[in-house]
Short mmCIF file of C-alpha atoms in Angstrom, two decimals:
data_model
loop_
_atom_site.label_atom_id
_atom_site.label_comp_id
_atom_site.label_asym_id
_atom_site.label_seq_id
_atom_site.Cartn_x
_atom_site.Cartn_y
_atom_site.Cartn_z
CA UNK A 1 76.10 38.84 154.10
CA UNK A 2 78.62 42.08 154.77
CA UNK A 3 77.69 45.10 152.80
CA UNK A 4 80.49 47.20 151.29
CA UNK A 5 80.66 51.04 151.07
CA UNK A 6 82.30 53.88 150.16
CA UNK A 7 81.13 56.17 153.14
CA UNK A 8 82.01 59.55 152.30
CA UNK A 9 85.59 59.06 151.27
CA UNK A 10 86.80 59.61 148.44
CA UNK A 11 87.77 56.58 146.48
CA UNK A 12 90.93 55.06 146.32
CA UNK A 13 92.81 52.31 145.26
CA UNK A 14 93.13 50.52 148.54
CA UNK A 15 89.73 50.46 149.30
CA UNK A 16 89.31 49.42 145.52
CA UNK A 17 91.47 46.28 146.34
CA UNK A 18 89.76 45.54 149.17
CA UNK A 19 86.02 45.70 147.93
CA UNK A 20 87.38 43.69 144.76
CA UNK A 21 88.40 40.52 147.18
CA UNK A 22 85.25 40.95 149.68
CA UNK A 23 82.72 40.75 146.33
CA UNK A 24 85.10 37.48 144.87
CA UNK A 25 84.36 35.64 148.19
CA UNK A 26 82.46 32.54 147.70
CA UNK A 27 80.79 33.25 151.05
CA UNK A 28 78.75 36.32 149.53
CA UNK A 29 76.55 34.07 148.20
CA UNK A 30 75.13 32.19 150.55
CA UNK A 31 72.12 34.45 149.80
CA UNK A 32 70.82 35.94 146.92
CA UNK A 33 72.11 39.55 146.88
CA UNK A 34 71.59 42.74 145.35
CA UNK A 35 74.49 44.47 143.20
CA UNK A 36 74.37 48.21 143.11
CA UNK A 37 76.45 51.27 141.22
CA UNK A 38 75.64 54.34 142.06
CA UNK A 39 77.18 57.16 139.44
CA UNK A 40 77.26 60.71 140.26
CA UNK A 41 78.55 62.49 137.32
CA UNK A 42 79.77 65.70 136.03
CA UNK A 43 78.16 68.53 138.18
CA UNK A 44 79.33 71.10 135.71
CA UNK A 45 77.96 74.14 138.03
CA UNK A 46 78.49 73.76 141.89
CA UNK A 47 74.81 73.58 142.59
CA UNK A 48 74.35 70.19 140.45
CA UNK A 49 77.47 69.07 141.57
CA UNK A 50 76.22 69.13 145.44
CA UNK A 51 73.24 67.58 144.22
CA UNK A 52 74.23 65.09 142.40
CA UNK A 53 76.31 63.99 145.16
CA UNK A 54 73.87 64.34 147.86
CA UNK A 55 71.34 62.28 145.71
CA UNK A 56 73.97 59.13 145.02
CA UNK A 57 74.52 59.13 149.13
CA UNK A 58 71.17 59.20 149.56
CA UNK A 59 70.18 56.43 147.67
CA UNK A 60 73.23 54.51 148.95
CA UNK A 61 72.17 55.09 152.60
CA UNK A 62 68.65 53.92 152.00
CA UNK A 63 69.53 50.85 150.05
CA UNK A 64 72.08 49.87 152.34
CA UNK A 65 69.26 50.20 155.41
CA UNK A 66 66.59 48.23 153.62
CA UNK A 67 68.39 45.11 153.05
CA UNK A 68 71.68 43.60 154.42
CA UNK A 69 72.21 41.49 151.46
CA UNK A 70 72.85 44.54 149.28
CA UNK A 71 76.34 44.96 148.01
CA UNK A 72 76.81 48.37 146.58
CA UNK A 73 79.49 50.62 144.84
CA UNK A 74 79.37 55.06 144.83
CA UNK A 75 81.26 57.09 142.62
CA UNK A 76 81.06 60.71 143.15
CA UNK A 77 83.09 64.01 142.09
CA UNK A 78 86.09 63.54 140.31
CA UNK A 79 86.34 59.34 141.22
CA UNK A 80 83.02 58.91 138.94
CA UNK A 81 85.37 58.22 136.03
CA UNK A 82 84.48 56.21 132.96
CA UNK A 83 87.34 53.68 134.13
CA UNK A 84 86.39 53.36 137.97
CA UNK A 85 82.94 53.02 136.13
CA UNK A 86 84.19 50.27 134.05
CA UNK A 87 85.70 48.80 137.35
CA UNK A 88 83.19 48.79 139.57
CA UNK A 89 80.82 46.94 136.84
CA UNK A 90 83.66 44.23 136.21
CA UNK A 91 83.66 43.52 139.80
CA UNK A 92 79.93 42.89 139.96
CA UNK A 93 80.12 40.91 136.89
CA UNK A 94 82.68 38.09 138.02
CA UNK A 95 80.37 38.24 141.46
CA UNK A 96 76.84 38.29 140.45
CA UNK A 97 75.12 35.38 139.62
CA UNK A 98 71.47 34.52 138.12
CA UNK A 99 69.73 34.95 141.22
CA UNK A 100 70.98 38.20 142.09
CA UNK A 101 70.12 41.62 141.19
CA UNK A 102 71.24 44.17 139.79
CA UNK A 103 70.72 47.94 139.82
CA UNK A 104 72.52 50.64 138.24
CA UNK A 105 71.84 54.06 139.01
CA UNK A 106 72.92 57.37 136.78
CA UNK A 107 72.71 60.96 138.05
CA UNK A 108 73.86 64.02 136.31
CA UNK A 109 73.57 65.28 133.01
CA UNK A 110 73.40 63.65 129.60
CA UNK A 111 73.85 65.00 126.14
CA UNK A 112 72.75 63.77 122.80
CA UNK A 113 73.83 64.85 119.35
CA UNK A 114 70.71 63.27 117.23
CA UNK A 115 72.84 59.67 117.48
CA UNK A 116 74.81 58.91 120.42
CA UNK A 117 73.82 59.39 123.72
CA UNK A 118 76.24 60.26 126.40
CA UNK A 119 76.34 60.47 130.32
CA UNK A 120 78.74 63.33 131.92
CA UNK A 121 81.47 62.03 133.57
CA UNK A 122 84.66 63.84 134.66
CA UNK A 123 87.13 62.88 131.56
CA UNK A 124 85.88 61.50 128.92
CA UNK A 125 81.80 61.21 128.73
CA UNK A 126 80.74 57.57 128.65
CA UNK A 127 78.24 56.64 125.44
CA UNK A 128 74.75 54.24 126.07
CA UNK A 129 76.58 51.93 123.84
CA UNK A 130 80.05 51.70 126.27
CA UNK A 131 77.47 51.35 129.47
CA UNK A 132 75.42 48.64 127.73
CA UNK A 133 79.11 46.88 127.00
CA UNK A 134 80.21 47.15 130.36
CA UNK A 135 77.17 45.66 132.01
CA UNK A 136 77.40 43.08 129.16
CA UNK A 137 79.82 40.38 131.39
CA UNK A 138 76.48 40.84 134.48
CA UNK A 139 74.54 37.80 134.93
CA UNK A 140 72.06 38.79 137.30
CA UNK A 141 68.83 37.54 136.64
CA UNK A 142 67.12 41.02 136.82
CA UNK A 143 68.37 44.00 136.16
CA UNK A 144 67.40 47.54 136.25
CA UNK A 145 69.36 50.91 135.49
CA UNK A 146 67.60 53.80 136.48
CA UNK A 147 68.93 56.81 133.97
CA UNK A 148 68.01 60.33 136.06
CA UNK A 149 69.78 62.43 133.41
CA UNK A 150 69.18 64.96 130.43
CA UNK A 151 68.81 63.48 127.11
CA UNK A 152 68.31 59.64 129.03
CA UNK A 153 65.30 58.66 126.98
CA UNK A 154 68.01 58.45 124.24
CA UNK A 155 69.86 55.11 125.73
CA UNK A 156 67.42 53.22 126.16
CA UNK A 157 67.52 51.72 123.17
CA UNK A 158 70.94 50.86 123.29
CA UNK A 159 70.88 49.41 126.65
CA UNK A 160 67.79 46.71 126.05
CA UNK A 161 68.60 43.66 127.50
CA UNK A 162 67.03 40.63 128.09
CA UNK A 163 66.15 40.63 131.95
CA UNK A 164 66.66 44.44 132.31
CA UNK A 165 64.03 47.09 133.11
CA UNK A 166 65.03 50.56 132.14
CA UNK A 167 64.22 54.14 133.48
CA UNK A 168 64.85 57.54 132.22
CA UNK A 169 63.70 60.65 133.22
CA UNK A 170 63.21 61.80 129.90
CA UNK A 171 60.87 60.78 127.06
CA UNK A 172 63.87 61.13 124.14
CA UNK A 173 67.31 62.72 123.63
CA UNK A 174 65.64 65.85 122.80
CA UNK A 175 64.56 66.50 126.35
CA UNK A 176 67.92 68.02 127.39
CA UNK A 177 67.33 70.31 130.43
CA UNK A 178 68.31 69.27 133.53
CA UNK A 179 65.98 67.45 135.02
CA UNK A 180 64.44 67.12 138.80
CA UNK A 181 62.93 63.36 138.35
CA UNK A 182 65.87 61.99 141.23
CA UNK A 183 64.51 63.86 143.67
CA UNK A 184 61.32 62.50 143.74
CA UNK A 185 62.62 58.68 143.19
CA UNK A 186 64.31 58.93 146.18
CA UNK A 187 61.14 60.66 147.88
CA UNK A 188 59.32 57.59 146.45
CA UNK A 189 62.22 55.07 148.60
CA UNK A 190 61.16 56.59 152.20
CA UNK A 191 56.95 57.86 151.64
CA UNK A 192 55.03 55.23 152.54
CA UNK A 193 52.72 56.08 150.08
CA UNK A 194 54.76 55.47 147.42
CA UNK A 195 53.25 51.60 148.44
CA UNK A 196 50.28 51.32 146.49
CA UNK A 197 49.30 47.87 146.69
CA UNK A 198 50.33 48.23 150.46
CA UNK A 199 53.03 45.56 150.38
CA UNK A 200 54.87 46.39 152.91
CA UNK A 201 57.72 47.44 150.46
CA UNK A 202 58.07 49.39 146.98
CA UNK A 203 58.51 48.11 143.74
CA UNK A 204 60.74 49.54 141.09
CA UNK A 205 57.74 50.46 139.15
CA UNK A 206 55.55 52.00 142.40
CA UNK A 207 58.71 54.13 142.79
CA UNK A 208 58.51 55.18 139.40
CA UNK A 209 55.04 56.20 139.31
CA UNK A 210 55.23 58.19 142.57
CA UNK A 211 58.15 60.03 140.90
CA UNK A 212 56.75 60.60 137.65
CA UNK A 213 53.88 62.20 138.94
CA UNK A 214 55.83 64.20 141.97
CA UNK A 215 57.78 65.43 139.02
CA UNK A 216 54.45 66.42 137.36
CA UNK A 217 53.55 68.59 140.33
CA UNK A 218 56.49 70.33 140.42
CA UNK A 219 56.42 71.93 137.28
CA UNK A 220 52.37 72.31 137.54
CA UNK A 221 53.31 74.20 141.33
CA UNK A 222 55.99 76.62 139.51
CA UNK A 223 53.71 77.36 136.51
CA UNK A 224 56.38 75.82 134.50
CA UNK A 225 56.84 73.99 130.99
CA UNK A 226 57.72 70.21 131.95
CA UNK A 227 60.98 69.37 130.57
CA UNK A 228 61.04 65.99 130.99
CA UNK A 229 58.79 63.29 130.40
CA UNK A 230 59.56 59.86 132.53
CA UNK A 231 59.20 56.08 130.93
CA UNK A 232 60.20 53.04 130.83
CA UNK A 233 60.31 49.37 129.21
CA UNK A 234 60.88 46.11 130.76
CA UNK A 235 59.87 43.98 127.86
CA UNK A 236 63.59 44.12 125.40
CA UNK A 237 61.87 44.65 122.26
CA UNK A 238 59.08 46.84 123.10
CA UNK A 239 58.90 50.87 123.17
CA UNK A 240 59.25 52.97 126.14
CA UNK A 241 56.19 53.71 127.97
CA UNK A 242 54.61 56.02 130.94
CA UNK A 243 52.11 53.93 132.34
CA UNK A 244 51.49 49.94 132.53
CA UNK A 245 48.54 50.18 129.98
CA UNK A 246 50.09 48.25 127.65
CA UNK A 247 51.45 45.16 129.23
CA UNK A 248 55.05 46.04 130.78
CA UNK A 249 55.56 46.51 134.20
CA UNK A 250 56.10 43.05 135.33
CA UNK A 251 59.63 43.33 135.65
CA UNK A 252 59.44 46.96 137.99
CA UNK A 253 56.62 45.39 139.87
CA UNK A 254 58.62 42.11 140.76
CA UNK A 255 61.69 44.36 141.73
CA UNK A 256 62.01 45.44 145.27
CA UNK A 257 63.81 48.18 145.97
CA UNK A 258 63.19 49.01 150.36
CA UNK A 259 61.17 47.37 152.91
CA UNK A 260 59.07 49.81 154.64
CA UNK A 261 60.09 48.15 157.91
CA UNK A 262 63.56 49.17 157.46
CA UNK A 263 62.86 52.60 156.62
CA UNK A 264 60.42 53.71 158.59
CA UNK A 265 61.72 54.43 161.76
CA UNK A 266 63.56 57.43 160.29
CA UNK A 267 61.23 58.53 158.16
CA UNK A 268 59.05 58.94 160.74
CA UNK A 269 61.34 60.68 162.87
CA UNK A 270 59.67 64.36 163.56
CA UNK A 271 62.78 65.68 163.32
CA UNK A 272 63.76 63.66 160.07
CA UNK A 273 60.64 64.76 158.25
CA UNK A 274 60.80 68.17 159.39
CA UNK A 275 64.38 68.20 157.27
CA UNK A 276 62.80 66.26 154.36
CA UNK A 277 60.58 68.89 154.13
CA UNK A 278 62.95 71.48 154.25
CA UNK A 279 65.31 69.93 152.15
CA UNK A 280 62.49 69.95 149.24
CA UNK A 281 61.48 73.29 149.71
CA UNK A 282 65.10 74.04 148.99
CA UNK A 283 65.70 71.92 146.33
CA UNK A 284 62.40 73.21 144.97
CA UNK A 285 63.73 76.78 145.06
CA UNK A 286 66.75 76.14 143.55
CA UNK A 287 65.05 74.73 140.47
CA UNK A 288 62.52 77.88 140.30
CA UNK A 289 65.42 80.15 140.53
CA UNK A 290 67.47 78.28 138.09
CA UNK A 291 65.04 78.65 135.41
CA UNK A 292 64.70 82.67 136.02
CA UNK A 293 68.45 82.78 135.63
CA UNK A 294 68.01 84.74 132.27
CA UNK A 295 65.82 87.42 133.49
CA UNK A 296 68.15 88.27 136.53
CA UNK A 297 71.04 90.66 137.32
CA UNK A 298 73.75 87.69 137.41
CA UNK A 299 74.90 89.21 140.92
CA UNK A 300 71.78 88.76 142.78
CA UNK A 301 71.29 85.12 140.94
CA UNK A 302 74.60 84.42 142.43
CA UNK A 303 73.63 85.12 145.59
CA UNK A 304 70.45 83.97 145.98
CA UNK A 305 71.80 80.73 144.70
CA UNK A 306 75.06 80.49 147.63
CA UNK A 307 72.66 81.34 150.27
CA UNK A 308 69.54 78.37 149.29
CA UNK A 309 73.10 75.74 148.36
CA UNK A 310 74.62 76.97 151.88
CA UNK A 311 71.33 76.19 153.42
CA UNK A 312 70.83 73.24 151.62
CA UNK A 313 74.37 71.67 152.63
CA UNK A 314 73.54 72.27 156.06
CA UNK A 315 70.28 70.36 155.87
CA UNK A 316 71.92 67.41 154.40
CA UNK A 317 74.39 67.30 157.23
CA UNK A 318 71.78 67.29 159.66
CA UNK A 319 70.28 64.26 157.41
CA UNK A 320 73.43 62.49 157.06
CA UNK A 321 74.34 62.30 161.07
#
């Protein structure tokens, strides 16, 4: 089965045409296949914008690695509009059919007035209740969307479906700093520790409980206030929840998201973990400084904060090649 991607171009119209008759091809499904979206919204400041954009690659790169039956749609920058949203997700829904998955990933910020939820998007912001009625038309027999944003433990609710599993890096819409809970789900897609029933490959829900706690450490490590609080519910009528003491999990568990196999021989690259490494310490230092923004001279923040993102972008090249 051919897998489709953006690359690192920015979207177009062409290429929209063109992955629009590869995913109606009958021939896609001689396998069952795995539909992504991959959203990287509204940076707002240029720091969360290159993050943001780095994550969505990231994720991209390392889905498309572990399995070649993984058909999967980016939108970055100022293409991660709430139309080429709505676009993407009525492509996968005249494509995907019960035996598929599907995954939809959110990155960036979210907002929440005390009743509607909202994820950042360049134009108009797109409400829980518009994303829940554009992934209505998906048949996919299980489903997961992975919220990463501010505010994200407000749409759960209104996403609940039967079949889905949800994520969000926060506990409730009251939770509105930015969080760091992306980073460590993508940590959680190349450590082979993330496999705790040592599978072979991780789980929706082992990824989620090597990021929750990773994102525990980091605020414990910078003597910080956590921010955000991490659940999630697989079960449509039932709460959100941290942990799999009450029952749910059996949808994360049964969801897998990489084969170690098809990871591991660049994550165990020397060189590749060396710029892991580095890449969290920056990333990590970039959050610390961000949250002493309002003690600083706003000069020196500035350029403390070019010279760890100038750093940082070089790092990710170095991943990317």
């Amino acid at each position: 089965m051919k897998s489709l991607w953006r690359g690192k171009r920015r979207f177009n119209l062409g290429g929209f045409g063109l992955l629009l008759i590869a995913l109606s091809s009958p021939s896609l499904h001689a396998r069952a296949a795995t539909y992504y979206l991959i959203v990287s919204g509204l940076g707002g400041e240029a720091d969360y914008e290159q993050r943001f954009t780095s994550a969505a690659r990231d994720i991209a790169r390392i889905a498309k690695a572990s399995n070649t039956d993984v058909q999967s749609y980016e939108l970055t920058g100022q293409d991660a509009t709430a139309a080429r949203m709505k676009d993407a997700l009525s492509i996968i829904s005249r494509s995907a059919t019960p035996q598929d998955d599907f995954i939809l990933i959110l990155i960036g910020h979210g907002s929440f007035d005390g009743t509607i939820y909202k994820f950042n998007l360049p134009g108009p912001d797109v409400s829980a209740e518009e994303i829940a009625d554009m992934c209505s038309g998906i048949r996919a027999g299980r489903q997961l969307i992975v919220d990463t944003s501010s505010a994200s433990g407000a749409a759960v609710s209104p996403l609940r479906h039967p079949g889905r599993a949800i994520i969000a890096a926060t506990k409730s819409g009251t939770e509105k700093s930015a969080t760091v809970f992306v980073r460590y789900w993508i940590e959680a897609l190349q450590d082979p520790s993330a496999d705790t029933d040592k599978s072979g490959s991780i789980s929706a829900l082992e990824a989620f409980m090597y990021a929750t706690g990773k994102t525990n450490d980091f605020y414990k490590k910078q003597n910080l206030l956590a921010t955000e609080h991490a659940v999630f519910t697989d079960v449509s009528h039932s709460e959100p929840v941290r942990d799999v003491s009450t029952g749910q999990g059996a949808l994360l568990a049964s969801l897998t998201l990489v084969r170690l196999d098809s990871v591991r021989p660049s994550a165990s690259n020397p060189a590749n973990v060396e710029l892991l490494r580095k890449k969290e310490e920056l990333e990590q230092k970039i959050d610390a400084l961000k949250f002493q923004k309002a003690g600083m001279d706003s000069t020196e923040y500035k350029k403390q904060l070019t010279t760890l993102l100038l750093q940082l972008a070089r790092v990710q090249q170095e991943l990317d090649r």
